mmCIF file with all atom_site columns, C-alpha atoms in Angstrom:
data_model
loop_
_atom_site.group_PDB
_atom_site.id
_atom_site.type_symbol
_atom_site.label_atom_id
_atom_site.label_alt_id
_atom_site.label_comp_id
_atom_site.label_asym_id
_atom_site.label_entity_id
_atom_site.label_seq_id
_atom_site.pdbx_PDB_ins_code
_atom_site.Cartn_x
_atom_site.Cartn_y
_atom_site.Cartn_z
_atom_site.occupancy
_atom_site.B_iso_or_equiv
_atom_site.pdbx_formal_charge
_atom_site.auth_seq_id
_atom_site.auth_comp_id
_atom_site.auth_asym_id
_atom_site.auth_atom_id
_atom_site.pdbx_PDB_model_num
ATOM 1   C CA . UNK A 1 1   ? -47.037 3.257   4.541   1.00 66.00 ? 9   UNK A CA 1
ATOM 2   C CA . UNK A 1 2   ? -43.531 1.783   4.999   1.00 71.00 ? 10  UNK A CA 1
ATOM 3   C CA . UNK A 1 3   ? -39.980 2.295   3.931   1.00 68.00 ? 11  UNK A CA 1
ATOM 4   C CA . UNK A 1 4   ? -37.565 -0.020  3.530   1.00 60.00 ? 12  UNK A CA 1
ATOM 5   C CA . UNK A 1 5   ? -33.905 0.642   4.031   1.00 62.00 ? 13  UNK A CA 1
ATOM 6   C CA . UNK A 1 6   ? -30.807 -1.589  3.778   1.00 65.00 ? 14  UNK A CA 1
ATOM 7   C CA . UNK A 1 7   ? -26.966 -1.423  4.536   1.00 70.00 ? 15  UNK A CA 1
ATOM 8   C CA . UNK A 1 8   ? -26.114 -4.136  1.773   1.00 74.00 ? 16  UNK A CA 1
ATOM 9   C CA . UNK A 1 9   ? -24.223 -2.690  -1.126  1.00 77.00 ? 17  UNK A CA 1
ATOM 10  C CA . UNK A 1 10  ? -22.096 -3.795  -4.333  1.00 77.00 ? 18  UNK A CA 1
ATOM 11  C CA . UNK A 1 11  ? -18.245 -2.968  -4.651  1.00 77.00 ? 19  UNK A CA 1
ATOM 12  C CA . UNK A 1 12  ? -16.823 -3.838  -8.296  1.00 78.00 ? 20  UNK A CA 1
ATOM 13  C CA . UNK A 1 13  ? -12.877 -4.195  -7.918  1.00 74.00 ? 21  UNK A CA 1
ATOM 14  C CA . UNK A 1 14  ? -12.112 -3.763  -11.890 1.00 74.00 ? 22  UNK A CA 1
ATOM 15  C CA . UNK A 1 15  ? -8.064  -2.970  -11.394 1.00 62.00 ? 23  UNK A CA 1
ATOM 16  C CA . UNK A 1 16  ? -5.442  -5.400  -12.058 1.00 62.00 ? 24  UNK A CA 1
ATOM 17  C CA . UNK A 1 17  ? -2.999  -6.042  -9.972  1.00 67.00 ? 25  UNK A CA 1
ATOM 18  C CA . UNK A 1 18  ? -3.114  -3.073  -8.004  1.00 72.00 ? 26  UNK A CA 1
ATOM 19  C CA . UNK A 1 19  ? -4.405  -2.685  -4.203  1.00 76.00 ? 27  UNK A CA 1
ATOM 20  C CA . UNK A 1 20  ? -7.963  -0.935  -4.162  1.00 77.00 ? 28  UNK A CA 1
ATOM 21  C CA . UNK A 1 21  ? -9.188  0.647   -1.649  1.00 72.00 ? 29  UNK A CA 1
ATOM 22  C CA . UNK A 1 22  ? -12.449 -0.650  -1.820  1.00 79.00 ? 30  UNK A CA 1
ATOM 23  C CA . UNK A 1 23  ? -14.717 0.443   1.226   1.00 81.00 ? 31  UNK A CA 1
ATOM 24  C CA . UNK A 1 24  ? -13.134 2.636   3.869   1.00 85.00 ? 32  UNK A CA 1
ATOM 25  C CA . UNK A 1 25  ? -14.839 1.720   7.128   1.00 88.00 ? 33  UNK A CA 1
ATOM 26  C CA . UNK A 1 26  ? -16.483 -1.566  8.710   1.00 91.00 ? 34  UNK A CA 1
ATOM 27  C CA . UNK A 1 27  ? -17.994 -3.361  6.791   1.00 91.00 ? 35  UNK A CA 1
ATOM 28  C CA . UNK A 1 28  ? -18.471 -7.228  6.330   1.00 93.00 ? 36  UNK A CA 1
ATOM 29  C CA . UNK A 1 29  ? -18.207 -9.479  3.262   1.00 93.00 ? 37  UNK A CA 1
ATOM 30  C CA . UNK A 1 30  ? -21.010 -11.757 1.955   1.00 93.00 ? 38  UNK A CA 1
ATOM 31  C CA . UNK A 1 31  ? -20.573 -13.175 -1.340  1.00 94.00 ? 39  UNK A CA 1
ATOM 32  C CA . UNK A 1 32  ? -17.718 -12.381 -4.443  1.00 94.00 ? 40  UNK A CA 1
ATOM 33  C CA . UNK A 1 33  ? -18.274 -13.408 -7.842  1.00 94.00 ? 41  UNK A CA 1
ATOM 34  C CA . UNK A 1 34  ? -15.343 -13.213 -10.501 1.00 92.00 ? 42  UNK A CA 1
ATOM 35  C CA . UNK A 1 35  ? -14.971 -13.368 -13.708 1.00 90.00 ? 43  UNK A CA 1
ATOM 36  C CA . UNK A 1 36  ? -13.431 -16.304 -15.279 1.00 86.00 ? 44  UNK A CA 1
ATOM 37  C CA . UNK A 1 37  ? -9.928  -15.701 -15.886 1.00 88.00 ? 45  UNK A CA 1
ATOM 38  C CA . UNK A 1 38  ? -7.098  -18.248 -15.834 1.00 88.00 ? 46  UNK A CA 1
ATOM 39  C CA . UNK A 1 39  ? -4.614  -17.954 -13.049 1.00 91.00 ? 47  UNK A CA 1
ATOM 40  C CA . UNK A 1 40  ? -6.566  -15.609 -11.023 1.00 91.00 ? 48  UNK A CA 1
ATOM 41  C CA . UNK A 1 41  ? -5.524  -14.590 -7.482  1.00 92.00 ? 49  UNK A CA 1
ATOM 42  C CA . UNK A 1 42  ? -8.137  -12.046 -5.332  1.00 92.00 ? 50  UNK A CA 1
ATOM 43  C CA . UNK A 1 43  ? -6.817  -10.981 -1.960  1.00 93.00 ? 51  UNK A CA 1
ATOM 44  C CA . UNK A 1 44  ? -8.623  -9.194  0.547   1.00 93.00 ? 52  UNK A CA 1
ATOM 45  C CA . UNK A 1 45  ? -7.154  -6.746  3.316   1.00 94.00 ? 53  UNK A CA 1
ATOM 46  C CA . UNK A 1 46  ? -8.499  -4.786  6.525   1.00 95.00 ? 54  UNK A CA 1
ATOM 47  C CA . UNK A 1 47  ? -6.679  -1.539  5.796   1.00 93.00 ? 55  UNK A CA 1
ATOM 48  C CA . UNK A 1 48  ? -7.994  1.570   5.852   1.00 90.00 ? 56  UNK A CA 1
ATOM 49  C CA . UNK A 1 49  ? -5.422  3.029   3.189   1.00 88.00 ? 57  UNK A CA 1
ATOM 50  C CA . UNK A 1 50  ? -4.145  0.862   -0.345  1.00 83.00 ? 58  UNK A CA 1
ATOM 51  C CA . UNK A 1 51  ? -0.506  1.541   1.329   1.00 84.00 ? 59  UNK A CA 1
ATOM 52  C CA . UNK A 1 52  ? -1.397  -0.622  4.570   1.00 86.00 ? 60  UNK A CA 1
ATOM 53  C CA . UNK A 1 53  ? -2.281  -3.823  2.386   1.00 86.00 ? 61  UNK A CA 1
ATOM 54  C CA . UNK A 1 54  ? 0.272   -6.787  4.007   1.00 89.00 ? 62  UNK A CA 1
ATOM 55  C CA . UNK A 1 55  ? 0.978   -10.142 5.192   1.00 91.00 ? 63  UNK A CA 1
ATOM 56  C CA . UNK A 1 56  ? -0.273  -9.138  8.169   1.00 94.00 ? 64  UNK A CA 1
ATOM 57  C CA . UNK A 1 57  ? -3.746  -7.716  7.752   1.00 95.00 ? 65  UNK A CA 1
ATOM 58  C CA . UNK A 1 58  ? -4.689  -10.369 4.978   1.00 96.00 ? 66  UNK A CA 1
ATOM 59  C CA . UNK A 1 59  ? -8.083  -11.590 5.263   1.00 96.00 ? 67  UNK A CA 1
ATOM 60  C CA . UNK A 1 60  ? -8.928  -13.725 2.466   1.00 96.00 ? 68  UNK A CA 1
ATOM 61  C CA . UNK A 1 61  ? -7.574  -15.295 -0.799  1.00 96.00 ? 69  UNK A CA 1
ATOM 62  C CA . UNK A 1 62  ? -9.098  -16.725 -3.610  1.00 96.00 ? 70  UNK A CA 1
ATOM 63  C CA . UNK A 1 63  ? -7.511  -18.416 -6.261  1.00 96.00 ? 71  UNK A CA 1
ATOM 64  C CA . UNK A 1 64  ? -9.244  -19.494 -9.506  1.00 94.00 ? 72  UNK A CA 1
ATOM 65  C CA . UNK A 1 65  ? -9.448  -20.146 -13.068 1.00 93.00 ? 73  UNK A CA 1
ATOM 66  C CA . UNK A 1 66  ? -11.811 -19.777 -15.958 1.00 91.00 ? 74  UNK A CA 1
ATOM 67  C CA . UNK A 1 67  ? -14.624 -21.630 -14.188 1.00 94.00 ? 75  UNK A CA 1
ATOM 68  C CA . UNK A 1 68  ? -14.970 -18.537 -12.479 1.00 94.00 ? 76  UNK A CA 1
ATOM 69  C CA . UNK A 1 69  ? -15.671 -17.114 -9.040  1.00 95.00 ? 77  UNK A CA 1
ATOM 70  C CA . UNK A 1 70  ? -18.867 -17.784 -6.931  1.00 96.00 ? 78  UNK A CA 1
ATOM 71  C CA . UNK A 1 71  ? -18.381 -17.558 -2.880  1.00 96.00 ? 79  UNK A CA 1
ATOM 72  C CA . UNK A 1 72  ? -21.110 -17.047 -0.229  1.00 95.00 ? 80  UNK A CA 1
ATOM 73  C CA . UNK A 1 73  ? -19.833 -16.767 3.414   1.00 93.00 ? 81  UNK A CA 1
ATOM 74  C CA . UNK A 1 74  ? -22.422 -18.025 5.817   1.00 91.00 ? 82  UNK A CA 1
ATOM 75  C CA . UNK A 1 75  ? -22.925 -16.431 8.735   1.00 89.00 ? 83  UNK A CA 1
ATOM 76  C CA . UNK A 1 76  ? -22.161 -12.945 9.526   1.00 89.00 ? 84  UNK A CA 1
ATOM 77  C CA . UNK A 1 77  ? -19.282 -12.460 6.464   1.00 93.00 ? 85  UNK A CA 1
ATOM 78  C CA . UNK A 1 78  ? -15.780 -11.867 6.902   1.00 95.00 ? 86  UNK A CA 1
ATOM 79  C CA . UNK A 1 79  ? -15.220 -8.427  9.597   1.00 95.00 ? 87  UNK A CA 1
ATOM 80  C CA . UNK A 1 80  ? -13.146 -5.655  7.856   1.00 94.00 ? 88  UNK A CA 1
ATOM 81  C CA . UNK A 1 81  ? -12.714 -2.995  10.845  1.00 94.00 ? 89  UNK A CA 1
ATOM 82  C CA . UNK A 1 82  ? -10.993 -0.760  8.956   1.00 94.00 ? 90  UNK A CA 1
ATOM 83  C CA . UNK A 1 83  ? -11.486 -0.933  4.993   1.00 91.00 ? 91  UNK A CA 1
ATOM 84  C CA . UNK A 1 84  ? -11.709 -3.468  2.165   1.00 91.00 ? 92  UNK A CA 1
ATOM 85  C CA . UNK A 1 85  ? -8.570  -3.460  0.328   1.00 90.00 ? 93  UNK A CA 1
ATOM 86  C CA . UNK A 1 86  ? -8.559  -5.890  -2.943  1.00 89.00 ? 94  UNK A CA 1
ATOM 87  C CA . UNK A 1 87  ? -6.176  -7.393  -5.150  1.00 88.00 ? 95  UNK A CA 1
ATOM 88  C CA . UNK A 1 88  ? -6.811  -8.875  -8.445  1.00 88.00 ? 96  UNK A CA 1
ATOM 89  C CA . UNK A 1 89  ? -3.846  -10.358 -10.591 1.00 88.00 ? 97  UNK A CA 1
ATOM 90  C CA . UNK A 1 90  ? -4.418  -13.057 -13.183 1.00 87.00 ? 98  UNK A CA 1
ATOM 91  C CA . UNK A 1 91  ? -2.404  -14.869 -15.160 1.00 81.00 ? 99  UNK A CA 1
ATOM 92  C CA . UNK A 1 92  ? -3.239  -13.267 -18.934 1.00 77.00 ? 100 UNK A CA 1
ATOM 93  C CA . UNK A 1 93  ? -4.854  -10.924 -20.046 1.00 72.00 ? 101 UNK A CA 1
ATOM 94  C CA . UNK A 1 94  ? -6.500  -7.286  -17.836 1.00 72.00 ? 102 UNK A CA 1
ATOM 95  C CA . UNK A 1 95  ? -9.944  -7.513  -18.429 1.00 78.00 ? 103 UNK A CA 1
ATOM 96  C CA . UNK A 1 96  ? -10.476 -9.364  -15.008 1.00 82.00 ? 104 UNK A CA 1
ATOM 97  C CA . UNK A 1 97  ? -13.200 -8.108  -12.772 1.00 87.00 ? 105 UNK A CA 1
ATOM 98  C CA . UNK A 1 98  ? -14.484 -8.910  -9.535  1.00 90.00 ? 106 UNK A CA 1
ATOM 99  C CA . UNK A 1 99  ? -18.025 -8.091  -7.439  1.00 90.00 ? 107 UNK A CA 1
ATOM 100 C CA . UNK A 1 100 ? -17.800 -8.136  -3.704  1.00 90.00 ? 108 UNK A CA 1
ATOM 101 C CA . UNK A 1 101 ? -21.126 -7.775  -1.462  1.00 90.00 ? 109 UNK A CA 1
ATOM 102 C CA . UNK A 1 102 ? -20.656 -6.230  1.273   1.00 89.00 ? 110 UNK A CA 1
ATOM 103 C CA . UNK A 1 103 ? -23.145 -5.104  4.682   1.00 87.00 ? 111 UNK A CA 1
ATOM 104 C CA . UNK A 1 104 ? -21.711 -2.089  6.882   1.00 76.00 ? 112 UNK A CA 1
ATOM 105 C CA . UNK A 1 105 ? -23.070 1.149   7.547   1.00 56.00 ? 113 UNK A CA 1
#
């Protein structure tokens, strides 16, 4: 018999406009899928505290409307060394949401 074990989890950032501490740790990013809001901005940080989030540990950002989010980095994902930290603002409304795969121990 075999077991099967795997380092690949889900992280739902649900809070708007507001830096998350996501995942404290490495970890790397595979995919994010949002939800279709209109003027929506995601930006992701390699902090390990919401407090460290800046210009200068910005690794991504995603802008997009109602069609939605749908992004799969090839490879080995986008490095966080420290933590994911996400924003989410959009342009109406709070019921934005987005779902970040991750891989990391």
């Amino acid at each position: 018999m075999s077991s099967y074990s795997s380092d690949q989890t889900t992280l739902n950032l649900a809070t708007i406009g507001a830096d998350t501490l996501s995942r404290a740790g490495r970890a790397r990013v595979t995919s994010i899928q949002g939800k279709g809001i209109a003027g929506s901005v995601l930006t992701l940080h390699d902090s390990a505290t919401t407090g460290g989030a800046g210009a200068g540990n910005l690794k991504a950002t995603y802008k997009y409307g109602t069609e939605g989010l749908e992004v799969y980095v090839p490879g080995s994902g986008i490095l966080f060394k420290d933590g994911v930290i996400g924003t989410l603002t959009q342009g109406s409304g709070t019921d934005g949401s987005v779902t970040v795969t991750i891989t990391g121990a």
